[in-house]
Amino acid sequence: MRRMVSSLEFDKEVLVVQPSKLPEKEQLTIIEIGLDDIDSASSFVSYLSEMYGFPKSSMWYDLRRLKEKGLVDFAAKGEKGKALRLTEKGIQIYKGFSAEKMKIINKFASKFIDEDSYSEY
C-alpha cells in the first residue's frame, strides 16, 4: 500500500537537495541567520526590516514558513531562552549556497537602496 506524502513533507525532502527552490527572500533569511549570532526572532525581524526595508509582518510570515519546513527554530510567543537558529536541515541549505550568498544579499540590498533613493525626490 502506498503512503500519501503531504506537500510539506515532500518540500522538506526536496529543499535539502535543492536549496535554490526556496523563494529568494527565504534564501536571504537563511543566509542572514547563518552569518550572524541572533538573540531572538524579534530582534532578527527588526534587523531585516531596517536593513532591507521588508515589512515586519512579512518577515514573521517567512520565519513561520521556514519553521514549518523544518529549516529554522525559534521560541514561540511567551517562550523564553530559545535563540533563532538554523536546524540541521537549515544548515545543509545554508552550506549549499556557498558563493551565491553575497549575490543574494547584494541583490536585496541594492533593491532597498534604489527604493530609498526614489522616495527622496
XYZ file of C-alpha atoms in Angstrom:
121
model
C 0.000 0.000 0.000
C 1.375 3.418 -0.953
C 1.646 6.051 1.697
C 0.373 9.508 0.832
C 3.043 12.173 1.308
C 1.906 15.661 2.191
C 3.311 18.530 0.149
C 5.082 19.846 3.247
C 6.900 16.531 3.759
C 7.799 16.464 0.073
C 9.017 20.063 0.178
C 11.285 19.315 3.141
C 12.968 16.488 1.247
C 13.340 18.484 -1.973
C 14.722 21.526 -0.160
C 17.550 19.574 1.413
C 18.689 18.566 -2.046
C 17.885 21.799 -3.910
C 18.236 24.947 -1.768
C 17.622 27.164 -4.799
C 13.988 26.011 -4.827
C 13.319 28.324 -1.876
C 11.914 31.774 -2.685
C 14.733 34.344 -2.783
C 13.585 36.155 0.347
C 13.639 32.878 2.291
C 17.132 32.223 0.890
C 18.203 35.644 2.164
C 16.689 34.898 5.578
C 18.604 31.623 5.889
C 21.836 33.302 4.795
C 21.417 36.128 7.315
C 20.685 33.670 10.129
C 23.732 31.635 9.118
C 26.011 34.679 9.055
C 25.035 36.173 12.424
C 24.612 35.230 16.068
C 20.993 36.070 16.765
C 19.470 36.514 20.204
C 15.829 36.316 19.263
C 13.462 36.130 16.329
C 12.089 39.567 17.280
C 15.468 41.263 17.042
C 16.162 39.472 13.760
C 12.855 40.616 12.239
C 13.636 44.194 13.296
C 17.120 43.923 11.789
C 15.865 42.643 8.405
C 13.136 45.254 8.332
C 15.651 48.005 8.974
C 18.380 46.586 6.731
C 16.286 45.655 3.676
C 13.009 47.506 4.156
C 10.826 44.400 4.477
C 7.598 44.803 6.449
C 7.892 43.069 9.823
C 4.669 41.134 9.226
C 6.130 39.724 6.012
C 9.298 38.636 7.820
C 7.301 36.910 10.577
C 5.346 35.058 7.898
C 8.585 33.916 6.234
C 10.093 32.782 9.545
C 6.989 30.746 10.367
C 7.132 29.103 6.912
C 10.800 28.247 7.389
C 9.973 26.800 10.802
C 7.171 24.686 9.281
C 9.648 23.413 6.681
C 11.999 22.404 9.487
C 14.762 24.817 8.479
C 14.777 27.179 11.481
C 13.793 27.025 15.115
C 12.872 29.849 17.467
C 10.848 30.495 20.598
C 7.091 30.653 20.336
C 5.344 33.707 21.742
C 5.813 33.725 25.512
C 8.542 31.062 25.399
C 11.929 32.241 26.663
C 15.528 31.234 26.274
C 15.431 29.866 22.732
C 17.506 31.771 20.193
C 16.693 31.875 16.495
C 18.868 29.253 14.820
C 19.146 27.065 11.758
C 18.212 23.411 12.213
C 20.357 20.636 10.754
C 18.344 20.856 7.518
C 18.700 24.633 7.559
C 22.457 24.312 7.963
C 22.557 21.986 4.947
C 20.660 24.588 2.915
C 22.969 27.359 4.154
C 26.062 25.393 3.162
C 24.515 24.762 -0.251
C 24.550 28.467 -1.125
C 28.375 28.820 -0.999
C 29.392 31.618 -3.394
C 25.796 32.642 -4.036
C 25.443 34.148 -0.535
C 26.809 37.593 -1.324
C 24.977 37.793 -4.659
C 21.651 37.222 -2.906
C 22.440 39.737 -0.148
C 23.598 42.375 -2.645
C 20.515 41.873 -4.800
C 18.181 42.700 -1.915
C 20.403 45.471 -0.563
C 20.501 47.196 -3.956
C 16.704 46.951 -4.297
C 16.291 48.640 -0.929
C 18.828 51.367 -1.767
C 17.140 52.025 -5.134
C 13.713 52.345 -3.495
C 15.087 54.752 -0.870
C 16.712 56.988 -3.471
C 13.411 57.300 -5.361
C 11.490 58.242 -2.231
C 13.851 61.169 -1.518
C 12.801 63.039 -4.667
